[in-house]
């Protein structure tokens, strides 16, 4: 194991063989890290179990409180965040991603999943195996995403949804309802990709007619 200058490893941390901990990274008490895992500089890990052969790029935050509040007489009351983040083997997490710990159930990233830079994963969210999330996309709390899902850049996914296996979500889509296995969707709100293309073409024709005074 190599620990670069300025890194802080708290008590009760377990680090496997052949790991690299980057400069100024902070690993808080209770974190477990598997073998052959690389953690870049300036990362923060808390309340997490990290698998083997995981690559975490610079500036990643894992295990901070999720965004959970309850309103009571116009006061936002913070909900206790008691879960963990569980990251399976062979996951790669791009720079400046943020992965919240669970409220009670854990936040989970499945084996082989890859996150681009600036991805946000909310509390209790579950991503299956071999998923891909492109930059600036986000998943709200308690949404479950199946295996082999590809999520384009700047996609927003609402909370408490179920996204099936082998789903494709086009860039900038806004997902507000469940998606069945194998579907490809796009648009805001998201819809089957062919419907989105038809809608775009119809709107373009309507605008052209109006410009032409017809």
C-alpha positions as a printed NumPy array, in Angstrom:
array([[  0.   ,   0.   ,   0.   ],
       [  1.208,   3.501,  -0.885],
       [ -0.103,   6.523,   1.015],
       [  0.892,   9.877,  -0.477],
       [  1.894,  12.956,   1.571],
       [ -0.874,  14.802,   3.379],
       [ -3.347,  11.9  ,   3.319],
       [ -5.245,  11.155,   6.541],
       [ -6.306,   7.607,   7.435],
       [ -8.46 ,   7.451,  10.586],
       [ -8.716,   4.598,  13.068],
       [-10.544,   1.357,  12.232],
       [ -9.922,   1.713,   8.493],
       [ -9.167,  -1.445,   6.496],
       [ -7.079,  -1.11 ,   3.317],
       [ -6.362,  -4.135,   1.128],
       [ -3.174,  -5.041,  -0.713],
       [ -1.592,  -2.985,  -3.525],
       [ -3.73 ,   0.117,  -2.951],
       [ -2.739,   3.717,  -3.649],
       [ -4.104,   6.593,  -1.54 ],
       [ -3.529,   9.995,  -3.163],
       [ -2.196,  13.155,  -1.555],
       [ -4.514,  15.021,   0.85 ],
       [ -7.199,  12.357,   0.665],
       [ -9.132,  11.806,   3.902],
       [-10.469,   8.361,   4.852],
       [-12.686,   8.451,   7.925],
       [-13.168,   5.783,  10.556],
       [-14.831,   2.516,   9.563],
       [-14.142,   2.642,   5.827],
       [-13.114,  -0.641,   4.19 ],
       [-11.165,  -0.761,   0.908],
       [-10.45 ,  -3.906,  -1.123],
       [ -7.314,  -4.918,  -3.007],
       [ -5.751,  -3.102,  -5.993],
       [ -7.861,   0.017,  -5.524],
       [ -6.593,   3.465,  -6.517],
       [ -7.902,   6.596,  -4.811],
       [ -6.778,   9.91 ,  -6.288],
       [ -5.748,  13.114,  -4.503],
       [ -8.162,  15.288,  -2.517],
       [-10.877,  12.663,  -2.076],
       [-13.047,  12.167,   1.024],
       [-14.405,   8.748,   2.006],
       [-16.758,   8.062,   4.913],
       [-19.262,   5.324,   5.853],
       [-18.195,   3.283,   2.852],
       [-17.241,  -0.208,   1.778],
       [-15.133,  -0.071,  -1.384],
       [-14.443,  -3.223,  -3.43 ],
       [-11.339,  -4.416,  -5.237],
       [ -9.85 ,  -2.956,  -8.417],
       [-11.842,   0.256,  -7.96 ],
       [-10.527,   3.54 ,  -9.39 ],
       [-11.619,   6.762,  -7.719],
       [-10.417,   9.917,  -9.469],
       [ -9.452,  13.267,  -7.978],
       [-11.83 ,  15.194,  -5.768],
       [-14.497,  12.522,  -5.291],
       [-16.751,  12.702,  -2.21 ],
       [-18.237,   9.449,  -0.958],
       [-20.388,   8.842,   2.107],
       [-21.511,  12.331,   3.106],
       [-25.065,  12.886,   4.315],
       [-27.816,  12.636,   1.744],
       [-30.173,  15.549,   1.106],
       [-32.995,  14.448,   3.378],
       [-35.346,  16.894,   5.11 ],
       [-38.939,  16.874,   6.373],
       [-41.008,  20.049,   6.521],
       [-42.784,  20.826,   9.792],
       [-44.524,  24.196,  10.176],
       [-42.285,  25.726,   7.519],
       [-39.139,  24.409,   9.201],
       [-36.868,  21.991,   7.358],
       [-35.998,  19.211,   9.802],
       [-32.944,  17.146,   8.947],
       [-33.567,  13.403,   8.638],
       [-30.89 ,  11.172,  10.185],
       [-28.606,   9.595,   7.582],
       [-27.557,   6.201,   8.942],
       [-26.681,   4.044,   5.915],
       [-23.49 ,   3.435,   3.981],
       [-22.149,   3.551,   0.448],
       [-21.3  ,   0.125,  -0.968],
       [-19.151,   0.13 ,  -4.107],
       [-18.607,  -3.248,  -5.734],
       [-15.522,  -4.503,  -7.604],
       [-14.193,  -2.965, -10.851],
       [-16.062,   0.323, -10.491],
       [-14.561,   3.577, -11.804],
       [-15.651,   6.957, -10.462],
       [-14.757,  10.136, -12.345],
       [-13.391,  13.306, -10.789],
       [-15.59 ,  15.441,  -8.548],
       [-18.419,  12.911,  -8.32 ],
       [-20.564,  12.968,  -5.174],
       [-22.132,   9.799,  -3.763],
       [-24.351,  10.212,  -0.685],
       [-24.626,   7.632,   2.077],
       [-27.994,   5.953,   2.534],
       [-30.648,   7.162,   4.93 ],
       [-31.183,   3.628,   6.234],
       [-30.733,   1.329,   3.254],
       [-27.324,   1.608,   1.624],
       [-26.436,   3.485,  -1.541],
       [-25.012,   0.829,  -3.905],
       [-22.948,   0.873,  -7.103],
       [-22.892,  -2.504,  -8.84 ],
       [-19.864,  -4.334, -10.178],
       [-18.278,  -2.855, -13.289],
       [-20.267,   0.397, -13.22 ],
       [-18.493,   3.519, -14.55 ],
       [-19.247,   7.126, -13.616],
       [-17.982,  10.07 , -15.638],
       [-16.958,  13.356, -13.986],
       [-19.424,  15.424, -11.952],
       [-22.037,  12.715, -11.409],
       [-24.364,  12.933,  -8.379],
       [-25.8  ,   9.802,  -6.725],
       [-28.479,  10.458,  -4.098],
       [-29.069,   8.551,  -0.88 ],
       [-30.418,   4.976,  -1.128],
       [-29.964,   4.941,  -4.907],
       [-28.967,   1.576,  -6.351],
       [-27.117,   1.159,  -9.65 ],
       [-26.816,  -2.354, -11.072],
       [-23.889,  -3.994, -12.832],
       [-22.03 ,  -2.46 , -15.786],
       [-23.936,   0.814, -15.866],
       [-22.504,   3.962, -17.469],
       [-23.382,   7.494, -16.345],
       [-22.021,  10.356, -18.419],
       [-20.919,  13.728, -16.999],
       [-23.271,  15.999, -15.037],
       [-26.017,  13.408, -14.75 ],
       [-27.745,  12.766, -11.444],
       [-29.916,  10.183,  -9.712],
       [-32.246,  11.247,  -6.922],
       [-32.715,   9.287,  -3.728],
       [-34.182,   5.779,  -3.537],
       [-34.219,   5.197,  -7.307],
       [-33.225,   1.704,  -8.424],
       [-31.42 ,   1.316, -11.744],
       [-30.968,  -2.108, -13.357],
       [-27.982,  -3.685, -15.088],
       [-26.285,  -2.449, -18.293],
       [-28.013,   0.933, -18.257],
       [-26.465,   3.848, -20.19 ],
       [-27.332,   7.351, -18.981],
       [-26.332,  10.288, -21.179],
       [-24.844,  13.6  , -20.099],
       [-26.906,  16.018, -17.988],
       [-29.714,  13.521, -17.465],
       [-31.837,  14.115, -14.378],
       [-33.632,  11.145, -12.774],
       [-36.297,  11.773, -10.145],
       [-36.476,   9.864,  -6.886],
       [-38.217,   6.592,  -5.981],
       [-38.251,   5.299,  -9.564],
       [-37.435,   1.913, -11.066],
       [-35.291,   1.886, -14.207],
       [-35.119,  -1.546, -15.862],
       [-32.21 ,  -3.493, -17.324],
       [-30.566,  -2.517, -20.647],
       [-32.223,   0.912, -20.691],
       [-30.743,   3.795, -22.725],
       [-31.421,   7.413, -21.698],
       [-30.51 ,  10.195, -24.143],
       [-28.546,  13.258, -23.022],
       [-30.442,  16.023, -21.181],
       [-33.494,  13.813, -20.614],
       [-35.682,  14.373, -17.576],
       [-36.874,  11.026, -16.192],
       [-39.99 ,  11.338, -14.057],
       [-41.503,   7.853, -14.218],
       [-40.436,   4.211, -14.283],
       [-38.789,   2.796, -17.418],
       [-39.267,  -0.813, -18.521],
       [-36.451,  -3.17 , -19.511],
       [-34.757,  -2.484, -22.84 ],
       [-36.369,   0.891, -23.567],
       [-34.563,   3.866, -25.102],
       [-35.948,   7.221, -23.978],
       [-35.247,  10.926, -24.428],
       [-36.76 ,  14.366, -23.9  ],
       [-38.304,  16.264, -20.991],
       [-40.315,  14.592, -19.635],
       [-38.725,  11.451, -21.006],
       [-40.614,   9.336, -23.52 ],
       [-39.795,   6.557, -26.009],
       [-37.05 ,   7.876, -28.263],
       [-39.06 ,   7.614, -31.502],
       [-41.922,   9.621, -29.965],
       [-39.428,  12.273, -28.871],
       [-38.009,  12.509, -32.408],
       [-41.523,  12.799, -33.905],
       [-42.418,  15.516, -31.406],
       [-39.268,  17.453, -32.282],
       [-39.993,  17.22 , -36.019],
       [-43.631,  18.344, -35.579],
       [-42.619,  21.342, -33.48 ],
       [-40.005,  22.323, -36.055],
       [-42.625,  22.172, -38.824],
       [-45.099,  24.253, -36.795],
       [-42.47 ,  26.923, -36.124],
       [-41.535,  27.005, -39.818],
       [-45.183,  27.427, -40.848],
       [-45.646,  30.271, -38.407],
       [-42.547,  32.043, -39.689],
       [-43.886,  31.688, -43.248],
       [-47.266,  33.08 , -42.178],
       [-49.169,  29.899, -42.9  ]])
